[in-house]
mmCIF file of C-alpha atoms in Angstrom:
data_model
loop_
_atom_site.group_PDB
_atom_site.id
_atom_site.type_symbol
_atom_site.label_atom_id
_atom_site.label_comp_id
_atom_site.label_asym_id
_atom_site.label_seq_id
_atom_site.Cartn_x
_atom_site.Cartn_y
_atom_site.Cartn_z
ATOM 1 C CA UNK Q 6 13.768 -8.287 -5.147
ATOM 2 C CA UNK Q 7 10.566 -6.834 -6.478
ATOM 3 C CA UNK Q 8 10.107 -5.927 -10.110
ATOM 4 C CA UNK Q 9 8.432 -2.624 -10.932
ATOM 5 C CA UNK Q 10 5.883 -3.241 -13.689
ATOM 6 C CA UNK Q 11 4.390 0.238 -14.084
ATOM 7 C CA UNK Q 12 4.641 3.727 -12.588
ATOM 8 C CA UNK Q 13 2.287 6.694 -12.780
ATOM 9 C CA UNK Q 14 1.270 9.862 -10.974
ATOM 10 C CA UNK Q 15 -2.290 10.358 -9.751
ATOM 11 C CA UNK Q 16 -4.207 13.590 -10.330
ATOM 12 C CA UNK Q 17 -3.381 14.730 -6.774
ATOM 13 C CA UNK Q 18 0.347 14.301 -7.430
ATOM 14 C CA UNK Q 19 0.718 10.994 -5.568
ATOM 15 C CA UNK Q 20 3.220 8.675 -7.234
ATOM 16 C CA UNK Q 21 2.183 5.025 -7.440
ATOM 17 C CA UNK Q 22 3.786 1.924 -8.878
ATOM 18 C CA UNK Q 23 2.743 -1.646 -9.520
ATOM 19 C CA UNK Q 24 5.259 -4.139 -8.144
ATOM 20 C CA UNK Q 25 5.676 -7.879 -8.654
ATOM 21 C CA UNK Q 26 7.005 -9.630 -5.527
ATOM 22 C CA UNK Q 27 6.387 -13.229 -6.686
ATOM 23 C CA UNK Q 28 10.152 -13.905 -6.868
ATOM 24 C CA UNK Q 29 10.332 -13.603 -3.049
ATOM 25 C CA UNK Q 30 8.191 -16.714 -2.530
ATOM 26 C CA UNK Q 31 9.870 -19.868 -1.231
ATOM 27 C CA UNK Q 32 9.117 -23.576 -1.365
ATOM 28 C CA UNK Q 33 7.867 -23.375 2.219
ATOM 29 C CA UNK Q 34 5.704 -20.311 1.483
ATOM 30 C CA UNK Q 35 4.872 -20.412 -2.246
ATOM 31 C CA UNK Q 36 1.936 -17.978 -2.048
ATOM 32 C CA UNK Q 37 3.181 -15.408 0.459
ATOM 33 C CA UNK Q 38 4.059 -12.634 -1.997
ATOM 34 C CA UNK Q 39 2.361 -11.356 -5.119
ATOM 35 C CA UNK Q 40 1.456 -8.057 -6.710
ATOM 36 C CA UNK Q 41 1.644 -4.895 -4.646
ATOM 37 C CA UNK Q 42 0.735 -1.265 -5.158
ATOM 38 C CA UNK Q 43 3.377 1.052 -3.764
ATOM 39 C CA UNK Q 44 2.034 4.563 -3.201
ATOM 40 C CA UNK Q 45 3.862 7.678 -2.016
ATOM 41 C CA UNK Q 46 1.244 10.137 -0.727
ATOM 42 C CA UNK Q 47 1.902 13.205 1.410
ATOM 43 C CA UNK Q 48 1.067 12.705 5.070
ATOM 44 C CA UNK Q 49 -1.699 14.762 6.629
ATOM 45 C CA UNK Q 50 -0.659 13.728 10.166
ATOM 46 C CA UNK Q 51 2.693 13.235 11.900
ATOM 47 C CA UNK Q 52 3.250 9.937 13.675
ATOM 48 C CA UNK Q 53 4.219 9.991 17.340
ATOM 49 C CA UNK Q 54 7.742 8.735 16.572
ATOM 50 C CA UNK Q 55 8.265 11.264 13.779
ATOM 51 C CA UNK Q 56 9.130 8.746 11.056
ATOM 52 C CA UNK Q 57 6.190 10.073 9.059
ATOM 53 C CA UNK Q 58 5.654 13.848 9.135
ATOM 54 C CA UNK Q 59 2.864 16.096 7.915
ATOM 55 C CA UNK Q 60 3.524 17.293 4.362
ATOM 56 C CA UNK Q 61 6.211 14.692 3.634
ATOM 57 C CA UNK Q 62 5.734 11.646 1.430
ATOM 58 C CA UNK Q 63 5.694 8.151 2.905
ATOM 59 C CA UNK Q 64 5.423 4.639 1.524
ATOM 60 C CA UNK Q 65 1.971 3.077 1.623
ATOM 61 C CA UNK Q 66 1.712 -0.542 0.470
ATOM 62 C CA UNK Q 67 -1.364 -2.363 -0.748
ATOM 63 C CA UNK Q 68 -0.428 -5.972 -1.352
ATOM 64 C CA UNK Q 69 -2.043 -9.232 -2.190
ATOM 65 C CA UNK Q 70 -3.323 -10.971 0.904
ATOM 66 C CA UNK Q 71 -4.746 -14.419 0.298
ATOM 67 C CA UNK Q 72 -5.853 -14.700 3.956
ATOM 68 C CA UNK Q 73 -8.060 -11.624 3.516
ATOM 69 C CA UNK Q 74 -9.216 -12.910 0.112
ATOM 70 C CA UNK Q 75 -7.479 -9.987 -1.665
ATOM 71 C CA UNK Q 76 -6.056 -11.655 -4.769
ATOM 72 C CA UNK Q 77 -3.444 -10.709 -7.359
ATOM 73 C CA UNK Q 78 -6.242 -10.017 -9.843
ATOM 74 C CA UNK Q 79 -7.873 -7.633 -7.376
ATOM 75 C CA UNK Q 80 -4.581 -5.775 -6.835
ATOM 76 C CA UNK Q 81 -4.154 -5.406 -10.602
ATOM 77 C CA UNK Q 82 -7.739 -4.159 -11.015
ATOM 78 C CA UNK Q 83 -7.351 -1.685 -8.134
ATOM 79 C CA UNK Q 84 -4.106 -0.358 -9.612
ATOM 80 C CA UNK Q 85 -5.909 0.336 -12.895
ATOM 81 C CA UNK Q 86 -8.779 1.968 -10.976
ATOM 82 C CA UNK Q 87 -6.306 4.266 -9.213
ATOM 83 C CA UNK Q 88 -4.688 5.121 -12.548
ATOM 84 C CA UNK Q 89 -7.964 5.992 -14.264
ATOM 85 C CA UNK Q 90 -9.353 7.863 -11.258
ATOM 86 C CA UNK Q 91 -12.327 5.628 -10.479
ATOM 87 C CA UNK Q 92 -10.824 4.802 -7.053
ATOM 88 C CA UNK Q 93 -8.677 6.691 -4.560
ATOM 89 C CA UNK Q 94 -6.269 5.407 -1.933
ATOM 90 C CA UNK Q 95 -8.994 6.046 0.647
ATOM 91 C CA UNK Q 96 -11.246 3.602 -1.233
ATOM 92 C CA UNK Q 97 -8.605 0.905 -0.688
ATOM 93 C CA UNK Q 98 -8.045 1.557 3.030
ATOM 94 C CA UNK Q 99 -9.187 -1.932 4.056
ATOM 95 C CA UNK Q 100 -6.210 -3.321 2.090
ATOM 96 C CA UNK Q 101 -3.448 -1.055 3.486
ATOM 97 C CA UNK Q 102 -0.636 -3.321 4.676
ATOM 98 C CA UNK Q 103 -0.194 -1.133 7.776
ATOM 99 C CA UNK Q 104 -3.921 -0.608 8.261
ATOM 100 C CA UNK Q 105 -4.974 2.109 10.674
ATOM 101 C CA UNK Q 106 -1.463 3.606 10.916
ATOM 102 C CA UNK Q 107 -1.650 4.599 7.277
ATOM 103 C CA UNK Q 108 -5.256 5.702 7.636
ATOM 104 C CA UNK Q 109 -4.021 8.094 10.338
ATOM 105 C CA UNK Q 110 -1.123 9.376 8.207
ATOM 106 C CA UNK Q 111 -3.564 10.036 5.347
ATOM 107 C CA UNK Q 112 -5.955 11.884 7.657
ATOM 108 C CA UNK Q 113 -8.736 9.306 7.281
ATOM 109 C CA UNK Q 114 -8.907 8.813 11.062
ATOM 110 C CA UNK Q 115 -8.126 11.295 13.845
ATOM 111 C CA UNK Q 116 -6.236 9.168 16.369
ATOM 112 C CA UNK Q 117 -3.024 7.261 15.762
ATOM 113 C CA UNK Q 118 -3.303 3.580 16.755
ATOM 114 C CA UNK Q 119 -1.115 2.531 19.690
ATOM 115 C CA UNK Q 120 0.713 -0.340 17.976
#
């Protein structure tokens, strides 16, 4: 189970939290999980299945990804940048765990991906 290290609310009202998922690693996969930013923004677009709806909050995850060279230290730095307002969620779009789906929900792209 993840451990919540810190919680805050951004200037636009979006709740975010810093999570530690290291305890979920196994002997077989010792570096799979790490730090993650959990954000709860309001959707600007409704998904085609209706699980995410315009005006409602949804979970957006930005987690460590060693394959994409996005390290624990980078997650921690980006969390602080979100907190102090020097970055926005849109600035971190390349690190969204659900990529273009979440870009669509946030209104950063106009067309929902097919997957």
